[in-house]
Amino acid sequence: MLRRTFLQTLAAAPALAASNDSPPNIVLIYADDLGFGDLHVYGSNLSTPNLDKLAAEGTRFTNWNSANPVCSPSRASLLTGRYPTRVGVPAVFFPQDKVGLNLDEQTLADLLKTKGYKTQCVGKWHLGATPQYLPTKRGFDHYFGIPYSNDMTPRVLLRDTTVVEQEADLTSLTRKYTEEATKFIRDAKGSPFFLYFPHTFPHIPLGASERFRGKSPRGIYGDVLAELDWSVGEVMKTLQETGAARNTLVIFSSDNGPWYQGSSGRLRGRKGETWEGGVREPFIVSMPGRIPKGKVSAALGSMLDVTPTIAALCGAMPPNKPVDGLNVWKLWTGEVTQIEREPLLYFDNVHLQCARWGKWKLHVSRYNRKVYSPAPATGLRNLLLPNPELYDLDTDPDESYDIADLHPDVVRNILAKIETQMKTFPDAIAGDWAVTKTKKVSPTPAGSLPRSID
Ligand code: MG
């Protein structure tokens, strides 16, 4: 969305925060590698009573998507409302990397600071590990957490920019995070606050405290989810006890699909793939008196929408760059059931792989190997599909039947929209797509891994 359009949207919308005396608090809880089918309320046989309760008190969405199937890019889009390929985060960062989310990008925390919010990030950051890229330079007053994935070395635990554990203890991590998060809520004392709470788990390696270890019928993965669910319950309890709950928007979601152990809810694909299982996420929003209770919505939405929606809700200035996400507050409140939009593009690294337009999903390129698999992904190449594959997600959510031949007009239409959008991307991204289209590939069946001709 252009900045001008965003401002018009903001002006046209009712002063969303005006019905309350004070601006709403924001609690954004983001799990790591949690699958679409991992919560009880999304069909899992695991017990997640606190998340079930959150869904019962709010609205849960069944068609909400991450902008990317891996950690860093997903978070970049969540906090900027812009495609990760626009903001310098096409791929996952490693501890030794000297770069992060482009410094000229504003995060949601930056936007809320302009409205006097207290801001805290607790958990996995993964948008740059050198001091200028850490949360304390990206709009957050304070930070506590492992600044990247827990399988990376050195696995330091930071308070602001200071190492407080050289090797973070994974068994106590969720408990410590939860103590930090609830303390922040208690200390806010009347000031509007933004708690960004990106959990380290269930990204592997897993760890759970003694209270939860060995208790789940699904082993350590179930133990970790039980503790994560407990943590959500503690946050909700603290909001109640402090009186903040009645004016707090709570969002729960995950950055990408499951890796080895979680459930994608019978969707095709997992972490690192742009099949639905890699990008569709549980998404629950709750705000007393504003968001309908116990509602289930199939409206299409994206993690790109979170920042523009919250900025508008809180009366904050829009981002200083054109945003790709939309203000979807009316979807969250149930005032509308769908919002028309241009196709959502899915990239992996710099490579455009597919586009989602309403119920349609068009796959245009794919890796020749599975990226996140037990076998090392050697010789990895992203290749054009011999023929674009079209799936109707309303009738075929697990992307089993390519029906491109039945709907050539839809394929043409989406391809044309892709070309229009790609012109707006940085040269490296648009150029990669241009080159991909020129490379010859072998004929392969729909849904399979492509093979190059050379
Ligand atoms: Mg992740």
Coordinates of N, CA, C and O in Angstrom, one line a residue, residues 7 51 94 105 115 117 149 223 271 335 391 446:
L7 N -2.4 6.8 4.4 CA -2.8 8.0 5.2 C -4.3 8.2 4.9 O -5.1 8.5 5.9
L51 N -4.4 -21.2 25.3 CA -4.6 -20.7 23.9 C -6.1 -21.0 23.4 O -6.6 -20.1 22.7
F94 N 22.7 -15.2 10.6 CA 23.5 -16.1 11.5 C 24.3 -15.1 12.5 O 24.4 -13.9 12.2
E105 N 14.7 1.3 7.9 CA 13.3 0.8 8.1 C 12.8 1.1 9.5 O 13.6 1.0 10.5
K115 N 4.0 7.6 19.9 CA 2.7 7.8 20.6 C 3.0 7.6 22.1 O 2.0 7.5 22.9
Y117 N 4.4 5.1 23.8 CA 4.3 3.7 24.3 C 5.6 3.3 25.0 O 6.7 3.6 24.6
S149 N 18.4 -17.8 16.5 CA 17.8 -19.1 16.8 C 18.6 -19.8 17.9 O 19.8 -19.7 18.0
D223 N 5.8 -31.3 25.7 CA 6.1 -30.6 26.9 C 6.4 -29.1 26.7 O 5.9 -28.2 27.4
K271 N 8.3 -26.1 7.3 CA 9.2 -24.9 7.3 C 10.2 -24.9 6.1 O 10.7 -25.9 5.7
E335 N -16.4 -6.7 11.0 CA -17.2 -5.8 10.2 C -17.3 -6.2 8.7 O -18.2 -5.9 8.0
Y391 N -3.5 -24.0 -7.8 CA -4.3 -24.8 -6.8 C -5.5 -23.9 -6.3 O -5.3 -22.7 -6.1
A446 N 3.5 -32.0 -12.0 CA 3.1 -31.0 -11.1 C 3.4 -31.5 -9.7 O 3.1 -32.6 -9.3

